[in-house]
CSV table of C-alpha atoms in Angstrom, one decimal:
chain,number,residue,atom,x,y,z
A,1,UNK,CA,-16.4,-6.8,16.5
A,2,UNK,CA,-16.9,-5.3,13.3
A,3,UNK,CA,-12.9,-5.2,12.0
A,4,UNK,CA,-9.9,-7.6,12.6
A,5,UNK,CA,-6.4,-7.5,11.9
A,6,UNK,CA,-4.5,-11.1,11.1
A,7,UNK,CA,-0.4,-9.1,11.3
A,8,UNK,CA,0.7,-6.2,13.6
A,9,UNK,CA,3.5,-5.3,11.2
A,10,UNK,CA,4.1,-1.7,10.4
A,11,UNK,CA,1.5,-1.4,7.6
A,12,UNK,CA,-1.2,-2.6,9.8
A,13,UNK,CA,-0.1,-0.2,12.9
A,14,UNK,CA,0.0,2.5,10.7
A,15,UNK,CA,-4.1,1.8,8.8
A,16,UNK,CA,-4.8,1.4,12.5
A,17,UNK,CA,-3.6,4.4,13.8
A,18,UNK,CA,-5.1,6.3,10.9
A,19,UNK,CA,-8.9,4.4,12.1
A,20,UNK,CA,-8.5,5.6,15.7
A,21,UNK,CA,-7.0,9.2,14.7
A,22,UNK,CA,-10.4,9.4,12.1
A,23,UNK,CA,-12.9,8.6,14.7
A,24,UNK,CA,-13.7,5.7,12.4
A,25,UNK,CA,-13.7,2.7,15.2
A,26,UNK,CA,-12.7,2.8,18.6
A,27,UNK,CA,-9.8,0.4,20.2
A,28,UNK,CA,-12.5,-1.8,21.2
A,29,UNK,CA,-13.8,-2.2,17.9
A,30,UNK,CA,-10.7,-3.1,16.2
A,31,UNK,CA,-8.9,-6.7,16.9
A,32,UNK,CA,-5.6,-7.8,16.4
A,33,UNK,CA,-3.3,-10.7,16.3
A,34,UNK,CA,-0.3,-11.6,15.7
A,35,UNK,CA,2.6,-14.3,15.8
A,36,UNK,CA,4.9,-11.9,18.3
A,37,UNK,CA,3.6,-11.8,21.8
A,38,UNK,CA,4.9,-8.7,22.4
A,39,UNK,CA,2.6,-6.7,19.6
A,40,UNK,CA,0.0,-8.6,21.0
A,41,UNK,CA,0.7,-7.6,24.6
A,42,UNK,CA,1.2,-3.9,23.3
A,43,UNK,CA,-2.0,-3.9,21.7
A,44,UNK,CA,-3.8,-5.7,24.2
A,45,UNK,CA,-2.7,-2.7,26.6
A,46,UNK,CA,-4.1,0.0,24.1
A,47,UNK,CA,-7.5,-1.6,24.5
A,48,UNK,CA,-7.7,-3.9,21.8
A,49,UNK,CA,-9.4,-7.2,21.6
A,50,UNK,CA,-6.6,-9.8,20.8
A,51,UNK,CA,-6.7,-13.0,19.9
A,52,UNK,CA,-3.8,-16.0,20.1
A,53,UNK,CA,-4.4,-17.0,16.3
A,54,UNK,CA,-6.4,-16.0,13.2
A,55,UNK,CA,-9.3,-18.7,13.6
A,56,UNK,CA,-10.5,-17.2,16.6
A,57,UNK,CA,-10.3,-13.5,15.6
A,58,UNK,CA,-12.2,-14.7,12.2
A,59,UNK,CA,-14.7,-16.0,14.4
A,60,UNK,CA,-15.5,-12.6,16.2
A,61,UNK,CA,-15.0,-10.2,13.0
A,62,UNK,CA,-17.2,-9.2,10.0
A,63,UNK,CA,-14.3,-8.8,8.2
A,64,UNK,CA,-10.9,-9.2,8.3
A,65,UNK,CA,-7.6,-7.5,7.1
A,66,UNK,CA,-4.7,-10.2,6.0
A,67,UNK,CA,-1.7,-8.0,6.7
A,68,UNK,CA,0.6,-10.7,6.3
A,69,UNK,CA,3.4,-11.6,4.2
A,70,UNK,CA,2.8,-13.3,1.0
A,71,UNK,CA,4.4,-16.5,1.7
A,72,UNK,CA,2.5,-16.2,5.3
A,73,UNK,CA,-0.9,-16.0,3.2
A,74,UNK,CA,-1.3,-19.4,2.5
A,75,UNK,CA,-0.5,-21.2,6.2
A,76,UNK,CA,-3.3,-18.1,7.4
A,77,UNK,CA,-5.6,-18.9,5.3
A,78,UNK,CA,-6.2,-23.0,5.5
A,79,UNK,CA,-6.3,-21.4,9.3
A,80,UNK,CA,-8.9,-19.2,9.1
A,81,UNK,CA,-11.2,-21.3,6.0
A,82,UNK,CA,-12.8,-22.8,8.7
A,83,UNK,CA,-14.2,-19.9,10.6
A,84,UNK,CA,-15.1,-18.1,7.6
A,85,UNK,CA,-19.0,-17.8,6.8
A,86,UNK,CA,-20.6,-15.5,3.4
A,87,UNK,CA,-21.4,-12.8,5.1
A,88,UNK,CA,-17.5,-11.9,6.2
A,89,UNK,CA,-14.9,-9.7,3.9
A,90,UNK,CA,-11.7,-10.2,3.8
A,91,UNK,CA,-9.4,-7.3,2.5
A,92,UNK,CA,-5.7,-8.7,1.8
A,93,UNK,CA,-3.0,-6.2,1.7
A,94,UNK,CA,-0.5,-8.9,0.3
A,95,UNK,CA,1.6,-8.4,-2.3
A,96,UNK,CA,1.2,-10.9,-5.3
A,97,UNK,CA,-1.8,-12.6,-3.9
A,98,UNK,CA,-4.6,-12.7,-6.3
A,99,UNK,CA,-8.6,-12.4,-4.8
A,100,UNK,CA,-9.0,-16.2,-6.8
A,101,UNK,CA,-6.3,-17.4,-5.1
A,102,UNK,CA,-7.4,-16.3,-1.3
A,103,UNK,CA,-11.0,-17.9,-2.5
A,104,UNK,CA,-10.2,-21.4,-3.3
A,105,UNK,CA,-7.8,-21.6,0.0
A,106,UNK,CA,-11.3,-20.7,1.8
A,107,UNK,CA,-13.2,-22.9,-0.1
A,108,UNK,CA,-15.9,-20.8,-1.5
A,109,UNK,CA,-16.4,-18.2,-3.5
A,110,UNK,CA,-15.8,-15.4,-0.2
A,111,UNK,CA,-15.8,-11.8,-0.3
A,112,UNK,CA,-12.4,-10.2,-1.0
A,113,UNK,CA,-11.5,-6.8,-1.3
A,114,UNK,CA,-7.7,-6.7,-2.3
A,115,UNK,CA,-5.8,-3.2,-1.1
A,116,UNK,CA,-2.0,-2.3,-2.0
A,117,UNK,CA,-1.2,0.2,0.3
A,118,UNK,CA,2.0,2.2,0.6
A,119,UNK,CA,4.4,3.0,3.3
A,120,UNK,CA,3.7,7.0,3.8
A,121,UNK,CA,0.5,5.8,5.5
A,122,UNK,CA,2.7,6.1,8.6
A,123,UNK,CA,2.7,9.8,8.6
A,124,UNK,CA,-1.2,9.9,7.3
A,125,UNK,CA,0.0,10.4,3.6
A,126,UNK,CA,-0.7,6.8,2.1
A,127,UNK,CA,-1.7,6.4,-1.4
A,128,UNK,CA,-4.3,2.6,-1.2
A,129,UNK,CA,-5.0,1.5,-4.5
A,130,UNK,CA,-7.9,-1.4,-4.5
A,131,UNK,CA,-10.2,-3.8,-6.1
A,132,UNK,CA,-13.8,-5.2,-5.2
A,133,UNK,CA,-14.1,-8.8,-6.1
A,134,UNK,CA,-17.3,-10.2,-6.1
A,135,UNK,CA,-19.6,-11.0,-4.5
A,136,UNK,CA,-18.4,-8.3,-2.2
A,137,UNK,CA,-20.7,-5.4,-2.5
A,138,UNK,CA,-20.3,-1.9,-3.7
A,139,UNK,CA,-21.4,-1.3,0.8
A,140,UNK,CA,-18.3,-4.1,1.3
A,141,UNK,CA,-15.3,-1.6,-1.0
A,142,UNK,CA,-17.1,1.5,0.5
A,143,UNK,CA,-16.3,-0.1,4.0
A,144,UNK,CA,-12.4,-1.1,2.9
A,145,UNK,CA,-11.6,2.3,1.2
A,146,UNK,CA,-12.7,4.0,4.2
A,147,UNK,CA,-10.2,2.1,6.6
A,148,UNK,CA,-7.5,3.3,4.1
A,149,UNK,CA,-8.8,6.7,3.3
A,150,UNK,CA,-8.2,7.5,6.6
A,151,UNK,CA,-4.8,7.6,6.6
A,152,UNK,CA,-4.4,9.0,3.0
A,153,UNK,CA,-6.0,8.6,-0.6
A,154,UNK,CA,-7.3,5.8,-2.4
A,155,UNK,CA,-8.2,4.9,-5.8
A,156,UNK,CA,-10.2,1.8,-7.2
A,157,UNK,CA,-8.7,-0.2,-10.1
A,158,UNK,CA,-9.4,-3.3,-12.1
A,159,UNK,CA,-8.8,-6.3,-10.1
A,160,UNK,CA,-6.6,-7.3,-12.9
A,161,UNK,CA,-4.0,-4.7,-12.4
A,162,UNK,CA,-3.0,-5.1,-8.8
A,163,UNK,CA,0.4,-6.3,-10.2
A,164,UNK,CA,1.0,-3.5,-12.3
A,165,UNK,CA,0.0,-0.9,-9.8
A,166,UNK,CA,2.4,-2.1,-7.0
A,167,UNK,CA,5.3,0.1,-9.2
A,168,UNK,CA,3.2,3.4,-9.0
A,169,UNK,CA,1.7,3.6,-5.2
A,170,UNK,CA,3.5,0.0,-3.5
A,171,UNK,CA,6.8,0.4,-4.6
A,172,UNK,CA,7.0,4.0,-5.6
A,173,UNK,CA,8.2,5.5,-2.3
A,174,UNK,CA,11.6,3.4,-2.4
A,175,UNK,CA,12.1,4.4,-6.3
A,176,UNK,CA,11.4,7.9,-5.2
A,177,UNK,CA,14.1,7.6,-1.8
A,178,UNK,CA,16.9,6.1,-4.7
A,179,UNK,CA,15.8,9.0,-6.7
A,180,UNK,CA,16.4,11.4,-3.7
A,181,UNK,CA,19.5,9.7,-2.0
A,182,UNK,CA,21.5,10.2,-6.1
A,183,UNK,CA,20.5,13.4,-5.8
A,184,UNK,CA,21.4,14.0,-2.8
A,185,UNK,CA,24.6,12.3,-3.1
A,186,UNK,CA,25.5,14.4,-6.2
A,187,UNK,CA,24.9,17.8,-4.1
A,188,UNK,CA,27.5,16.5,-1.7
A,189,UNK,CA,30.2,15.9,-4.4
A,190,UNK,CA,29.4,19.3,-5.3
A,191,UNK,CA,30.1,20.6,-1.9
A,192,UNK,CA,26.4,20.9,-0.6
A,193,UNK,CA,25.2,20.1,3.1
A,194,UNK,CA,23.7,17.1,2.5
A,195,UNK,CA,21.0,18.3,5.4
A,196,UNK,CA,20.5,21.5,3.2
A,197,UNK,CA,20.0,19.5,0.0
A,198,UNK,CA,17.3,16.9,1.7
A,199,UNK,CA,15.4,19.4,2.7
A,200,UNK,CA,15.2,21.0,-0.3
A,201,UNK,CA,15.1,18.5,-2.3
A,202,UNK,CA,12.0,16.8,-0.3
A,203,UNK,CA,9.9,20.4,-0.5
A,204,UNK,CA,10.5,20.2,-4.2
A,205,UNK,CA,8.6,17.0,-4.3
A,206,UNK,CA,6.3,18.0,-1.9
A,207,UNK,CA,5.8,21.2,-4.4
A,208,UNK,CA,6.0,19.6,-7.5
A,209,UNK,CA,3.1,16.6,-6.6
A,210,UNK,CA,1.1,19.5,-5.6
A,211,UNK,CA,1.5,20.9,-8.9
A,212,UNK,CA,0.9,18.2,-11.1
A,213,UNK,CA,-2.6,17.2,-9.2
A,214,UNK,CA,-3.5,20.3,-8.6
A,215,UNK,CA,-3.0,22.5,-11.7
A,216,UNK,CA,-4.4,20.2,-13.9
A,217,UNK,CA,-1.5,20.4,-16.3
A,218,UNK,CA,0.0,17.1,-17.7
A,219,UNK,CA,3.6,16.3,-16.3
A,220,UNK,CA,4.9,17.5,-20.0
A,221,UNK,CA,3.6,20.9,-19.7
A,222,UNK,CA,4.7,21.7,-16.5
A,223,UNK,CA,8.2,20.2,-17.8
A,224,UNK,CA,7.9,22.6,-20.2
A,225,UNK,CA,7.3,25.2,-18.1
A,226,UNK,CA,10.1,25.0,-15.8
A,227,UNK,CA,12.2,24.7,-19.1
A,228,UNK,CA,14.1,27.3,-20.7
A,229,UNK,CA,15.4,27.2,-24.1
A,230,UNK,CA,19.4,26.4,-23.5
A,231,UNK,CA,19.0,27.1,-19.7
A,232,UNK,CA,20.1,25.0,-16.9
A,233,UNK,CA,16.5,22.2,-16.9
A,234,UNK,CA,17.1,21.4,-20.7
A,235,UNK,CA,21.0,20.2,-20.2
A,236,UNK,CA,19.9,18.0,-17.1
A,237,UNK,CA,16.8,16.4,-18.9
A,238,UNK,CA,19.1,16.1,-22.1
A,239,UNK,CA,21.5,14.0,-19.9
A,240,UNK,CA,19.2,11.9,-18.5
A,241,UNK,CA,18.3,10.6,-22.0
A,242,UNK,CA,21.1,10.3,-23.0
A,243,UNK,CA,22.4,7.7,-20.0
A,244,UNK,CA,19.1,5.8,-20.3
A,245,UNK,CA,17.1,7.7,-17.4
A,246,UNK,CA,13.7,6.7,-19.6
A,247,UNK,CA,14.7,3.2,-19.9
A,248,UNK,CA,16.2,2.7,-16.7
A,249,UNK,CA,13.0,3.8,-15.3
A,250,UNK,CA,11.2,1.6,-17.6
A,251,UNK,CA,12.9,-1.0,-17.0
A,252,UNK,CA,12.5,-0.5,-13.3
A,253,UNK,CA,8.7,-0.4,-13.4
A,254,UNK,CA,8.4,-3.8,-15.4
A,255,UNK,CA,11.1,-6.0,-13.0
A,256,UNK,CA,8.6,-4.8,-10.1
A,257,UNK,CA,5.4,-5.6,-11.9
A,258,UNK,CA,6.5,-8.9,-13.3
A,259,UNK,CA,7.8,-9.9,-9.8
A,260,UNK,CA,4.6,-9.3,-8.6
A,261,UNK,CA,3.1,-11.9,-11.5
A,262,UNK,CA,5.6,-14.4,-10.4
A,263,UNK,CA,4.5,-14.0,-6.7
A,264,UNK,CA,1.0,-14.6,-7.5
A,265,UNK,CA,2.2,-17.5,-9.7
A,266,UNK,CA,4.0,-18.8,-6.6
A,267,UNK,CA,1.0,-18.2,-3.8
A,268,UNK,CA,-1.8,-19.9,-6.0
């Protein structure tokens, strides 16, 4: 088998879907496991290859996704250190969990390829940010981005900075739902169908991501742009700084990155 699963939770469903719907791998290519016997059953049904526990599953794979919660990672891992040999990768999805870390539970210095995906990979809009730590191979990250690229974009980074990006791409759908459900709130104080306002509201971010990638305008031009001098944008924006929108946001982004330190301080 060329690709194992240790978790059946909803990210992994949703990279797996995303493999099958590419043409990537097939069901039989692909095995799972997972504490529930029910996923297990479910996926055993689709045509999967499932396995009772992790050590077996490791044994069968050439490399393996940990899609299992952080404080899962390191019971999984003493499980698996036995059935891991150099030539397997291991691409961890958990939060927190740094590639040193997942290498001195196995033992040796193991290939790793850490991946923070985000929850719109359900629909086949995921945003994967990811690192290659050595002595995975450039072949090894090309293999990982591929399972996630299929269900959305990815984008290398640093392997240092897989605490700070879990604000932008891990994290930033549920800032972007608050963002939404104030909004959305507001219109119905004002007497708005709060149907009529979602859907708005939701094709406005649709529009306005499409803008800022695609016109190759910075966020400040096209701020600018939608601004006119003492019209309607200017008096919101002028608002929001003056409650602490900036710092709130901010503020916001730093709690989230420096839980993720603490979490990696925890799982070592």
């Amino acid at each position: 088998m060329k690709l194992g699963f240790i978790g059946a939770g909803n990210m992994a469903g949703a990279v797996i879907r995303g493999i099958l719907k590419s043409g990537l791998l097939r069901e039989c290519d692909i095995a799972v496991t997972d504490i529930d016997p029910q996923k297990r059953g479910l996926y055993r049904a689709a045509g999967h290859p499932v396995y009772d526990d992790g050590a077996a599953l490791t044994v069968s794979c050439t490399a393996v996704v940990l899609a299992v919660k952080p404080q899962q990672m390191r019971d999984v891992l003493a499980l698996i250190a036995p059935a891991m040999t150099p030539d397997k990768l291991l691409i961890s999805i958990a939060a927190g969990v740094s590639a040193q870390t997942i290498k001195s539970a196995i033992g040796f210095d193991c290939k790793v390829v850490l991946a923070m995906p985000n929850m719109p990979l359900t629909l086949g809009f995921g945003a994967t940010a990811l690192s290659r730590a050595e002595p995975a191979t450039p072949e090894d990250f090309r293999f990982a981005c591929s399972l996630f690229g299929a269900a959305g974009v990815t984008q290398e980074i640093p392997p240092d900075k897989m605490n700070e990006i879990i604000p932008i791409n891990g994290s930033g759908p549920a800032f972007l739902y608050k963002f939404a459900e104030l909004i959305i709130a507001e219109a119905a104080a004002l007497g708005i169908c709060p149907d009529a306002a979602m859907r708005l509201f939701c094709q406005t971010m649709i529009g306005s991501a499409k803008m800022l990638l695609e016109s190759g305008k910075p966020a400040s031009k096209l701020i600018e742009e939608v601004c006119s001098p003492g019209g309607t944008t200017l008096a919101g924006l002028d608002a929001f700084e003056e409650h602490g929108f900036g710092n709130a946001v901010r503020a916001g982004f730093r709690a989230c990155a420096n839980r993720a330190a603490e979490l990696s301080e925890i799982n070592k």
